[in-house]
mmCIF file of C-alpha atoms and ligand atoms in Angstrom:
data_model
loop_
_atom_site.group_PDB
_atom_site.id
_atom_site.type_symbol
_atom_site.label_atom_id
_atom_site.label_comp_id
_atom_site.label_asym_id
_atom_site.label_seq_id
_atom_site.Cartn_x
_atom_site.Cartn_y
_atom_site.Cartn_z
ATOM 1 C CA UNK G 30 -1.449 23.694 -1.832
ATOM 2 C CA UNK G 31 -2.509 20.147 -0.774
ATOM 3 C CA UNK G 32 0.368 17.659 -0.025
ATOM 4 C CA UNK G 33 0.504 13.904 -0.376
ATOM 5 C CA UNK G 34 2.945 11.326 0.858
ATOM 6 C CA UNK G 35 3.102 8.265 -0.952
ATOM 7 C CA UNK G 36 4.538 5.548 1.171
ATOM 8 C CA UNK G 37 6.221 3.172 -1.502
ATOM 9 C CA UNK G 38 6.061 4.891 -4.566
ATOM 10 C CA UNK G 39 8.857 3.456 -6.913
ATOM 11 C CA UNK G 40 6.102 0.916 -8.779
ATOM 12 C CA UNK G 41 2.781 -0.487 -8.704
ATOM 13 C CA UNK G 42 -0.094 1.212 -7.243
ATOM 14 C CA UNK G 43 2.614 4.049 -5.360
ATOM 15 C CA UNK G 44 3.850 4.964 -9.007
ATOM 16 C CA UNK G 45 0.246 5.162 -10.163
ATOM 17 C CA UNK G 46 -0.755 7.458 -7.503
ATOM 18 C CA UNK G 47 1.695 9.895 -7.897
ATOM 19 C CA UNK G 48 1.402 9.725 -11.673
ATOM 20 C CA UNK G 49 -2.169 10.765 -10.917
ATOM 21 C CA UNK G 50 -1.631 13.488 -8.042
ATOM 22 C CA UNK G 51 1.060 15.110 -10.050
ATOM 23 C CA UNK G 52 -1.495 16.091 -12.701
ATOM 24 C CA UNK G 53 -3.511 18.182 -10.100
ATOM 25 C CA UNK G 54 -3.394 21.522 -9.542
ATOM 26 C CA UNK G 55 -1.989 23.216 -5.972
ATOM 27 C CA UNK G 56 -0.838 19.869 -5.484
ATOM 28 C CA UNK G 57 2.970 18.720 -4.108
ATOM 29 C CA UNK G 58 3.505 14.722 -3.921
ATOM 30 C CA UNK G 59 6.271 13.421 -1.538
ATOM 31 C CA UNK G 60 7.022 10.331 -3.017
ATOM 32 C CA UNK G 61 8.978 8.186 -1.437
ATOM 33 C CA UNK G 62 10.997 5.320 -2.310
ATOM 34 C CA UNK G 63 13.667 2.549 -0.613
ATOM 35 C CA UNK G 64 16.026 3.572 -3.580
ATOM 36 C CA UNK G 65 15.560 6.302 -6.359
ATOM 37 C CA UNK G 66 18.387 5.512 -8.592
ATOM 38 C CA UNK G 67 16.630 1.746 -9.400
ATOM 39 C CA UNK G 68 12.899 3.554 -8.780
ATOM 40 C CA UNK G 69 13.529 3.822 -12.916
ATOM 41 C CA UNK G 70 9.307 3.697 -13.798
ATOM 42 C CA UNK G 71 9.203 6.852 -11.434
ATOM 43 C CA UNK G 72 11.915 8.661 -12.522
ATOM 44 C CA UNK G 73 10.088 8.505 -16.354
ATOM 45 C CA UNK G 74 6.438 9.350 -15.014
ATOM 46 C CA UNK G 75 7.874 12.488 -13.102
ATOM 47 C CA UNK G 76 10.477 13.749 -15.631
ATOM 48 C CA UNK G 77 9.947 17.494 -16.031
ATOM 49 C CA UNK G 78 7.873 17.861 -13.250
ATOM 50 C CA UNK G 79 8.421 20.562 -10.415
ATOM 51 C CA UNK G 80 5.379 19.176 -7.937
ATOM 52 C CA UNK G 81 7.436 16.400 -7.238
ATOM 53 C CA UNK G 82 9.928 15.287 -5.115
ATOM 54 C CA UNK G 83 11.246 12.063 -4.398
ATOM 55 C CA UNK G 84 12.777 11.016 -1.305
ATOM 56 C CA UNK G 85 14.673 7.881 0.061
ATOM 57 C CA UNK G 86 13.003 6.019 2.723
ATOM 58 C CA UNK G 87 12.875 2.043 3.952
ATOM 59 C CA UNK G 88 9.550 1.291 6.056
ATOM 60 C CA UNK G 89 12.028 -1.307 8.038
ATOM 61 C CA UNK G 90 13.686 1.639 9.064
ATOM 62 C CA UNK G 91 12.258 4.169 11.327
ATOM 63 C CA UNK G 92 14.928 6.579 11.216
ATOM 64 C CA UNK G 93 15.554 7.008 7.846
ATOM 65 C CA UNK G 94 11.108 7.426 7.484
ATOM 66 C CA UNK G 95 12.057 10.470 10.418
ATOM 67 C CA UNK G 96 14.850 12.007 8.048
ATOM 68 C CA UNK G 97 12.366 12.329 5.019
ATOM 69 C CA UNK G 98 9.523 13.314 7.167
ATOM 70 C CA UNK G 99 12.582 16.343 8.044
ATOM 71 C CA UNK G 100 12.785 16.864 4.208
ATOM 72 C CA UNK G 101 9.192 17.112 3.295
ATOM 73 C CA UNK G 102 8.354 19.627 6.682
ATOM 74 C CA UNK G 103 11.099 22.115 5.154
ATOM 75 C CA UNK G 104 9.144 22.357 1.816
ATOM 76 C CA UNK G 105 5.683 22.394 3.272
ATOM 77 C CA UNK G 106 6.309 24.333 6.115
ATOM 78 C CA UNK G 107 5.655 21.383 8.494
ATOM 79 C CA UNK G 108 2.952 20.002 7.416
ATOM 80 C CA UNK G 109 1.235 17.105 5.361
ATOM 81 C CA UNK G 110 -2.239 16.686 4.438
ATOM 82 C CA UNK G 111 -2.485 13.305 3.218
ATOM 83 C CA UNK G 112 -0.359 10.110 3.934
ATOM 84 C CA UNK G 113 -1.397 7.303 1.856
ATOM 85 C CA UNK G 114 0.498 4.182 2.543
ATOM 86 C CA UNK G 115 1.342 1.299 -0.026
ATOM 87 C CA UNK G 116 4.400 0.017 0.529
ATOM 88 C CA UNK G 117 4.238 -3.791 0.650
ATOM 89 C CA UNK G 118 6.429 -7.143 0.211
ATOM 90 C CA UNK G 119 4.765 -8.628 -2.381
ATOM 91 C CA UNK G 120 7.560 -10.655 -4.358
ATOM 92 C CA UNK G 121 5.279 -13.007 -6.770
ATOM 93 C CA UNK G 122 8.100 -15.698 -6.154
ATOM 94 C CA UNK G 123 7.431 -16.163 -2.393
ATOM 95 C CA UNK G 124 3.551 -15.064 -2.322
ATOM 96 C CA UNK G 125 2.237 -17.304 -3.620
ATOM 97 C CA UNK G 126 3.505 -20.067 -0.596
ATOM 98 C CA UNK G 127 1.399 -22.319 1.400
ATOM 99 C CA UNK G 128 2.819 -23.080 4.866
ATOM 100 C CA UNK G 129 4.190 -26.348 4.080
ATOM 101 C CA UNK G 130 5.371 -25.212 0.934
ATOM 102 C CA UNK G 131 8.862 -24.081 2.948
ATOM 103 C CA UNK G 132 11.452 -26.648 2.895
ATOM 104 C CA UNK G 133 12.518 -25.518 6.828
ATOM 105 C CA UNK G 134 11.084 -24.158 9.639
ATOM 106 C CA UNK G 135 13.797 -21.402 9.522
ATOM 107 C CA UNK G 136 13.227 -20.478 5.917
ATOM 108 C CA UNK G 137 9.391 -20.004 6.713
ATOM 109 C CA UNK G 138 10.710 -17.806 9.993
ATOM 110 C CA UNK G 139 12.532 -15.697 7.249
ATOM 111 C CA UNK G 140 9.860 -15.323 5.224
ATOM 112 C CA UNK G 141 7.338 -14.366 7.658
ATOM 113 C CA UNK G 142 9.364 -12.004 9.452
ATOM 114 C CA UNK G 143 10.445 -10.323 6.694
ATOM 115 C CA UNK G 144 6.954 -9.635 5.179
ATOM 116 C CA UNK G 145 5.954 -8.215 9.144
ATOM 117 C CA UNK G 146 7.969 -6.214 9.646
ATOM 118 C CA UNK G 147 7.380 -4.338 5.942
ATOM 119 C CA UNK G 148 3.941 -5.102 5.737
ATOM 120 C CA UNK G 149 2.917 -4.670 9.839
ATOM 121 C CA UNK G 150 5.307 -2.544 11.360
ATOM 122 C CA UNK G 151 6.245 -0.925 7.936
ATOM 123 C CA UNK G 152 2.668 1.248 8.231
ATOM 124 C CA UNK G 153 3.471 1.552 11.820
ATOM 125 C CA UNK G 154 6.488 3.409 11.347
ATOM 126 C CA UNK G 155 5.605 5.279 8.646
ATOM 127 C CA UNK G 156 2.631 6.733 10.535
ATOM 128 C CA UNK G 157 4.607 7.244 13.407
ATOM 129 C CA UNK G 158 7.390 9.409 11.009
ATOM 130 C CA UNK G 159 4.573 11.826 9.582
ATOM 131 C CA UNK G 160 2.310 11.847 12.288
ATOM 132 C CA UNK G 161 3.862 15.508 13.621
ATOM 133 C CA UNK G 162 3.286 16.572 10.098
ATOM 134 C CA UNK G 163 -0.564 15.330 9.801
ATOM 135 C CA UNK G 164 -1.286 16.899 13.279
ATOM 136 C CA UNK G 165 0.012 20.099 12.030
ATOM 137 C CA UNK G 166 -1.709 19.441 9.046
ATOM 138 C CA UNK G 167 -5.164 20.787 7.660
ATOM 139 C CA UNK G 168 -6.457 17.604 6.118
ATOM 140 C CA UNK G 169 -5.334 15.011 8.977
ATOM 141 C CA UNK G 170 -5.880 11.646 6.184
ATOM 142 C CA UNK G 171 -3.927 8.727 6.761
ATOM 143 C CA UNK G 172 -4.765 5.950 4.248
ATOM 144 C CA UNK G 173 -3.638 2.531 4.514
ATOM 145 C CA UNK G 174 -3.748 0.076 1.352
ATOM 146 C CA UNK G 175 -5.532 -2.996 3.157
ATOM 147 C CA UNK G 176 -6.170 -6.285 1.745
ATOM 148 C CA UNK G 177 -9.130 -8.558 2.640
ATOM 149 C CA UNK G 178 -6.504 -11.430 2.090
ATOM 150 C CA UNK G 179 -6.001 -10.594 5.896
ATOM 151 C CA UNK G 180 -9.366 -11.428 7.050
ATOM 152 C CA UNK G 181 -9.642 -14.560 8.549
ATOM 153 C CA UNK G 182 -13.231 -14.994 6.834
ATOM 154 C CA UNK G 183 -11.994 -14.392 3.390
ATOM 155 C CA UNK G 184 -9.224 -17.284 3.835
ATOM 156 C CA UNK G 185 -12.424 -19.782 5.294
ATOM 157 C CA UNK G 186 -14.916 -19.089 3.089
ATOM 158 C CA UNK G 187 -12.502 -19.299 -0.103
ATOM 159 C CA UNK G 188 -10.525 -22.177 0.934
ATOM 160 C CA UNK G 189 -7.355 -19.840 0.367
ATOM 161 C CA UNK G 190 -4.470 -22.116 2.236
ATOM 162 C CA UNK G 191 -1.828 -19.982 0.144
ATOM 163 C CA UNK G 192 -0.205 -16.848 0.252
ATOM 164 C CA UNK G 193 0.569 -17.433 3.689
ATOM 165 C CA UNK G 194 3.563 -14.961 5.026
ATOM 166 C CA UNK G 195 1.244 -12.247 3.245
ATOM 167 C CA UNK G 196 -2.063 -12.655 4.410
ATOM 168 C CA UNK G 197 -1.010 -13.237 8.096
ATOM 169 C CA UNK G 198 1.132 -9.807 7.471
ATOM 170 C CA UNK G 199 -2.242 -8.242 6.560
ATOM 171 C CA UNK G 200 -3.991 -8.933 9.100
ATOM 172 C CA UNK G 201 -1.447 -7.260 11.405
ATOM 173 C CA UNK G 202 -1.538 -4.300 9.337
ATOM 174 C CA UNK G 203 -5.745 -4.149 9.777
ATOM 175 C CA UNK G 204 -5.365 -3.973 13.319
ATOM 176 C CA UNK G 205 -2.513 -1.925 13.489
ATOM 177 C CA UNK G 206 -4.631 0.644 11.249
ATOM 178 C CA UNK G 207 -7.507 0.167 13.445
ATOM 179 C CA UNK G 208 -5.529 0.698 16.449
ATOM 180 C CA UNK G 209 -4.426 4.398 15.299
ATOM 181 C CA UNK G 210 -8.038 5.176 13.841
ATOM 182 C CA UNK G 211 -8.728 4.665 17.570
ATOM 183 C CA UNK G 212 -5.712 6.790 19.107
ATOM 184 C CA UNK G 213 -6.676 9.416 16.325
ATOM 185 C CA UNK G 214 -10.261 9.830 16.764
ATOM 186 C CA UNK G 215 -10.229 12.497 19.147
ATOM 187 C CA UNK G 216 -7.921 14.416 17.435
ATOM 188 C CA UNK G 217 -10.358 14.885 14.233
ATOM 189 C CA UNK G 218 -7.871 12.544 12.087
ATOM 190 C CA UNK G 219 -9.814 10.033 8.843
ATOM 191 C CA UNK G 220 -7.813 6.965 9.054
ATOM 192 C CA UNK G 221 -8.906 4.142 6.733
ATOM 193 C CA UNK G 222 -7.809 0.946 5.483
ATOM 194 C CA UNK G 223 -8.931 0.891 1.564
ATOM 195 C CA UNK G 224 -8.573 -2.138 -0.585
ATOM 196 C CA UNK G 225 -7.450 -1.368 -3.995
ATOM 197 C CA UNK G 226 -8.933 -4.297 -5.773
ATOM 198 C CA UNK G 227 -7.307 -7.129 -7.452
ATOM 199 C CA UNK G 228 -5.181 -5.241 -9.533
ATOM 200 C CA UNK G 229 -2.206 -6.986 -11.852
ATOM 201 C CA UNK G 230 1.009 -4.544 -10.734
ATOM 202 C CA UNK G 231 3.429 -6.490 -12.540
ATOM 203 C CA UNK G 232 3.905 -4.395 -15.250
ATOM 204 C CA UNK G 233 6.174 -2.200 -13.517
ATOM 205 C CA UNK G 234 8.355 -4.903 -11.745
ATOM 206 C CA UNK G 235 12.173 -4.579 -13.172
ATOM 207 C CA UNK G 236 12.294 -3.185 -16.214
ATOM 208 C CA UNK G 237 10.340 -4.697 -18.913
ATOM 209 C CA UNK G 238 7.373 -5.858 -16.599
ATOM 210 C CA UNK G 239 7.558 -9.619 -14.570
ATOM 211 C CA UNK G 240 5.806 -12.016 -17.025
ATOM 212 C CA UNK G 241 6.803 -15.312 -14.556
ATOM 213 C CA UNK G 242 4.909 -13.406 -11.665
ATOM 214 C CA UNK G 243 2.341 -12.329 -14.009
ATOM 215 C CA UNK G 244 2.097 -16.177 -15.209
ATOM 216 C CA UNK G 245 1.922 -17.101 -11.135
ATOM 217 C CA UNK G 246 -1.065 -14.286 -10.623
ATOM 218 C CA UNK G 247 -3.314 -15.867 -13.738
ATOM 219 C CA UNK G 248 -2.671 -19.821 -12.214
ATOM 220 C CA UNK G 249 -3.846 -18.754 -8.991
ATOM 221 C CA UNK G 250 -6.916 -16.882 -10.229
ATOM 222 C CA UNK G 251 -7.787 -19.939 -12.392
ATOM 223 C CA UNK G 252 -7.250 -22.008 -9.251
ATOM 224 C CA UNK G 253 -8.977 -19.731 -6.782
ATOM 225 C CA UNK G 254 -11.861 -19.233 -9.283
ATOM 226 C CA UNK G 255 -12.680 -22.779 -8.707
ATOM 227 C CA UNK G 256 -14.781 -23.451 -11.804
ATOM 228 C CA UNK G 257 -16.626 -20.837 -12.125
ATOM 229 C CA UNK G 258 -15.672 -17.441 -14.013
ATOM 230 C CA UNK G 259 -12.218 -16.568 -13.089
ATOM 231 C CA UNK G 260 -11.402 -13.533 -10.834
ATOM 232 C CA UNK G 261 -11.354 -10.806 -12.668
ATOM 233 C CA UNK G 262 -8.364 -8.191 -11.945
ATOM 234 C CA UNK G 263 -7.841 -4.467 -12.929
ATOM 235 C CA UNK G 264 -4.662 -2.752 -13.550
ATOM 236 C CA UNK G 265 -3.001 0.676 -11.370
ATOM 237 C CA UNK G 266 -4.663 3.192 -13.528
ATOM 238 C CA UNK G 267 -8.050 1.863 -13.207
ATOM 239 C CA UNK G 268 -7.801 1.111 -9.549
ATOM 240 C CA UNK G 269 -5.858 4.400 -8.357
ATOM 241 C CA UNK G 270 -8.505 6.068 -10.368
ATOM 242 C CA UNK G 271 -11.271 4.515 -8.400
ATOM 243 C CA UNK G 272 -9.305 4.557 -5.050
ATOM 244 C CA UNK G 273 -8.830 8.760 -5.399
ATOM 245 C CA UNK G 274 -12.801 9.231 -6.156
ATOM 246 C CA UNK G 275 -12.803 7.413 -2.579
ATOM 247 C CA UNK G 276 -9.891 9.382 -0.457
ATOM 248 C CA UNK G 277 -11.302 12.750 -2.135
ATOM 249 C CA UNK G 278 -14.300 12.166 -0.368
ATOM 250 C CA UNK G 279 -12.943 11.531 3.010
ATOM 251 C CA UNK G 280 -14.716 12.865 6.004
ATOM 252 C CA UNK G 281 -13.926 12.504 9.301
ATOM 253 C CA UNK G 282 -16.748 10.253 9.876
ATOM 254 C CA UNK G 283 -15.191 7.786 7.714
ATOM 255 C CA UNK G 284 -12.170 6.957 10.319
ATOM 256 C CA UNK G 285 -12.165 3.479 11.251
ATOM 257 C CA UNK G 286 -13.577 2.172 8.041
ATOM 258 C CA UNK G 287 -12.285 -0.611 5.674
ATOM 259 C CA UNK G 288 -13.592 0.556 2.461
ATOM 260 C CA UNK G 289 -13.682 -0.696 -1.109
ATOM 261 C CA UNK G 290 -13.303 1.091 -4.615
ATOM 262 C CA UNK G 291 -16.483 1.654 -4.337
ATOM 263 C CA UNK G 292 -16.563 3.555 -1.097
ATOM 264 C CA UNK G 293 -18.569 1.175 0.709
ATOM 265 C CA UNK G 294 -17.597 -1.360 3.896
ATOM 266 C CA UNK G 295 -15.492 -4.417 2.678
ATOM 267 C CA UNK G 296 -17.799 -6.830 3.544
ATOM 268 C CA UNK G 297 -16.615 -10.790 3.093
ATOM 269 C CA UNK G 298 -18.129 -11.765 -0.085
HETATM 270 N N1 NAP M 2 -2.154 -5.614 -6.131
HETATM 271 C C1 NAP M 2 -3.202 -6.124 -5.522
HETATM 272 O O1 NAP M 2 -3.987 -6.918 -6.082
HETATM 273 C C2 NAP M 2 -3.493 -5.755 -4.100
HETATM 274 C C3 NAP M 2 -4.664 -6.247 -3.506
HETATM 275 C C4 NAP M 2 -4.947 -5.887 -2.196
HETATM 276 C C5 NAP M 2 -4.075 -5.058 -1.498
HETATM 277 N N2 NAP M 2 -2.931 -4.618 -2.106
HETATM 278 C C6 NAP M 2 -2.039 -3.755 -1.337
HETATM 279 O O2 NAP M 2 -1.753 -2.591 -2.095
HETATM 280 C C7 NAP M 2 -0.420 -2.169 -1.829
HETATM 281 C C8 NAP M 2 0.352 -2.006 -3.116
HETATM 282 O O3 NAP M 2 0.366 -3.235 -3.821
HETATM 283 P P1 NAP M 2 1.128 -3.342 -5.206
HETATM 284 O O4 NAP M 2 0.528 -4.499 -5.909
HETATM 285 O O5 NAP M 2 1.191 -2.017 -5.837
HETATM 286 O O6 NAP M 2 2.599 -3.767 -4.712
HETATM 287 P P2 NAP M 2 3.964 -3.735 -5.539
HETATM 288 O O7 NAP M 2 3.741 -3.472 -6.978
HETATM 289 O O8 NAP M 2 4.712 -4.962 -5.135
HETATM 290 O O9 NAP M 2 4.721 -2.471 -4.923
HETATM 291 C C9 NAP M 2 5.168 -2.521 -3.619
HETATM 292 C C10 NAP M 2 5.847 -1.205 -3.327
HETATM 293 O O10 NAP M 2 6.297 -1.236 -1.969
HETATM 294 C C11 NAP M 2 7.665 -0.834 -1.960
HETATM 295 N N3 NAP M 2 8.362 -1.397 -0.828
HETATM 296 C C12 NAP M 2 8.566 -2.708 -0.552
HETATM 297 N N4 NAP M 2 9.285 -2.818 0.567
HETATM 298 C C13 NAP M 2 9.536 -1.553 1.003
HETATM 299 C C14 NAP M 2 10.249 -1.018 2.103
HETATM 300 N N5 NAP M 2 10.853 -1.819 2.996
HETATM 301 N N6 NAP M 2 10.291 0.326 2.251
HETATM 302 C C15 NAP M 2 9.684 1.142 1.349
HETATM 303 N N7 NAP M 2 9.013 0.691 0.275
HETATM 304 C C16 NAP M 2 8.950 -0.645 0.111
HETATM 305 C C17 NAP M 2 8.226 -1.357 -3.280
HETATM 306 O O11 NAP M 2 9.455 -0.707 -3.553
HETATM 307 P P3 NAP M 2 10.741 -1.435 -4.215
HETATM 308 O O12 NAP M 2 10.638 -1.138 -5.687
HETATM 309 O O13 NAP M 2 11.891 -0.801 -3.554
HETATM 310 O O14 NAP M 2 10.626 -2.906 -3.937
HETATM 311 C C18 NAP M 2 7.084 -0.977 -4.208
HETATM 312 O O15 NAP M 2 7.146 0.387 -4.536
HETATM 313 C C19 NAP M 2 0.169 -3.178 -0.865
HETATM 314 O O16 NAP M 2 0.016 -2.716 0.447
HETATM 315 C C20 NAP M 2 -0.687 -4.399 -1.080
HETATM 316 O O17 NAP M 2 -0.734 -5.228 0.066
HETATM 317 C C21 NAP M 2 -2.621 -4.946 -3.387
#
């Protein structure tokens, strides 16, 4: 049996991945969520199914990330194979601002903060929770959802002044990746940052899908795409798809790496 924790699983990419796990063989997916009752999209994909279980977890809050990782040792025997982490603060009504677009100083401090400490620390703590479970684990994967919206290069060679709280939030969470593919090493663990693509997740926002955000995701493509053709984005099944032909073929050479759907480096375009 090969387990899988999915780290923010209620919508999005973490609902796509389990809806593609579960249909594995000698497979068990831990997914967990910051609230099942409203996690409504997950509750339909896993209806019936026995190789799931959900659990309640907040990636602010370490101890509640320790209770689950208590829930999910009892059923595997204390271990887990693969942690794969998405959780993210992506609200389409705040991502989208520019520094100055914040009409206060403290506003912009709430903002920021807030996407830290669920984008930064959030993998921290997470990784921290399972880690006893990994080490006693066969498989020893951690995978980390990166973005090259927090490289530095990506913001100066596309102009990108936007999307500010998030893409300083991402680059925290490359480093702190980094910094436990380092710690890791030794101990035989794969830990990778993989970028999932551009990929249009707002079909599973509320109940009926967020057309404003998905409206606020096309303007800034057109505007990004400065002319030329715009950006083109793919949707969860596509990219979990693509991102699962990539984390099957994990090796332990691979720690340390940022990769793309592809399975090669990210490279700055
Ligand atoms: N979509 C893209 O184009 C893209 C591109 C590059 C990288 N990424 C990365 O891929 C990942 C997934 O993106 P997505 O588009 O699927 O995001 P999404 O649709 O906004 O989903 C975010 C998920 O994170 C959960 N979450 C938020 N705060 C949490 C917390 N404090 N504790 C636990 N779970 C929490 C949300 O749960 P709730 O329902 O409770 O809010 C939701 O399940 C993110 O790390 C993102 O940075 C995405």
């Amino acid at each position: 049996m090969v387990s899988y924790a999915i780290i923010g699983a209620s919508r999005g990419l973490g609902l796509e991945y389990v809806r593609q796990l579960a249909r594995r063989q000698n497979t068990t997916v831990f997914a967990i969520v910051r609230n099942a009752t409203r996690s409504t999209h997950l509750s339909v994909a896993i209806s019936g199914l026995k190789n799931v279980h959900v659990f309640e977890g907040d990636v602010t809050d370490h101890p509640s990330l320790e209770r689950v990782a208590k829930q999910v040792g009892k059923i595997t025997g204390g271990t887990l194979d693969y942690m794969i982490h998405v959780a993210a603060r992506t609200d389409p009504e705040l991502l989208y601002q520019s520094l100055d677009d914040y009409t206060s100083m403290d506003e912009l401090d709430k903002d920021c903060i807030a996407t830290f400490k669920i984008n930064t620390l959030g993998a921290i703590h997470a990784i921290s929770a399972f880690l006893p479970l990994l080490r006693a684990g066969a498989s020893k994967k951690i995978i980390v959802l990166g973005s090259p919206a927090g490289d530095f290069r990506l913001t100066r060679a596309g102009s990108i002044g936007d999307m500010s709280a998030y893409c300083i939030s991402k680059a925290g969470n490359l480093i702190a990746t980094m910094k436990y593919a380092v710690k890791l090493k030794s101990e035989g663990f794969c830990v990778v940052l993989l970028s999932p693509g551009l990929v249009d997740t707002t079909g599973t926002i509320g109940e009926h899908g967020d057309a404003a955000g998905k409206a606020l995701l096309d303007k800034w493509v057109t505007e990004n795409s400065r002319g030329s053709e715009p950006i083109p984005y793919i949707y969860p099944e596509e990219s979990v798809n693509d991102q699962l032909k990539v984390v099957d073929n994990l090796k332990v050479s691979d720690n340390g790496r940022f990769l793309t759907l592809a399975g090669e480096d990210y490279v700055m375009p």
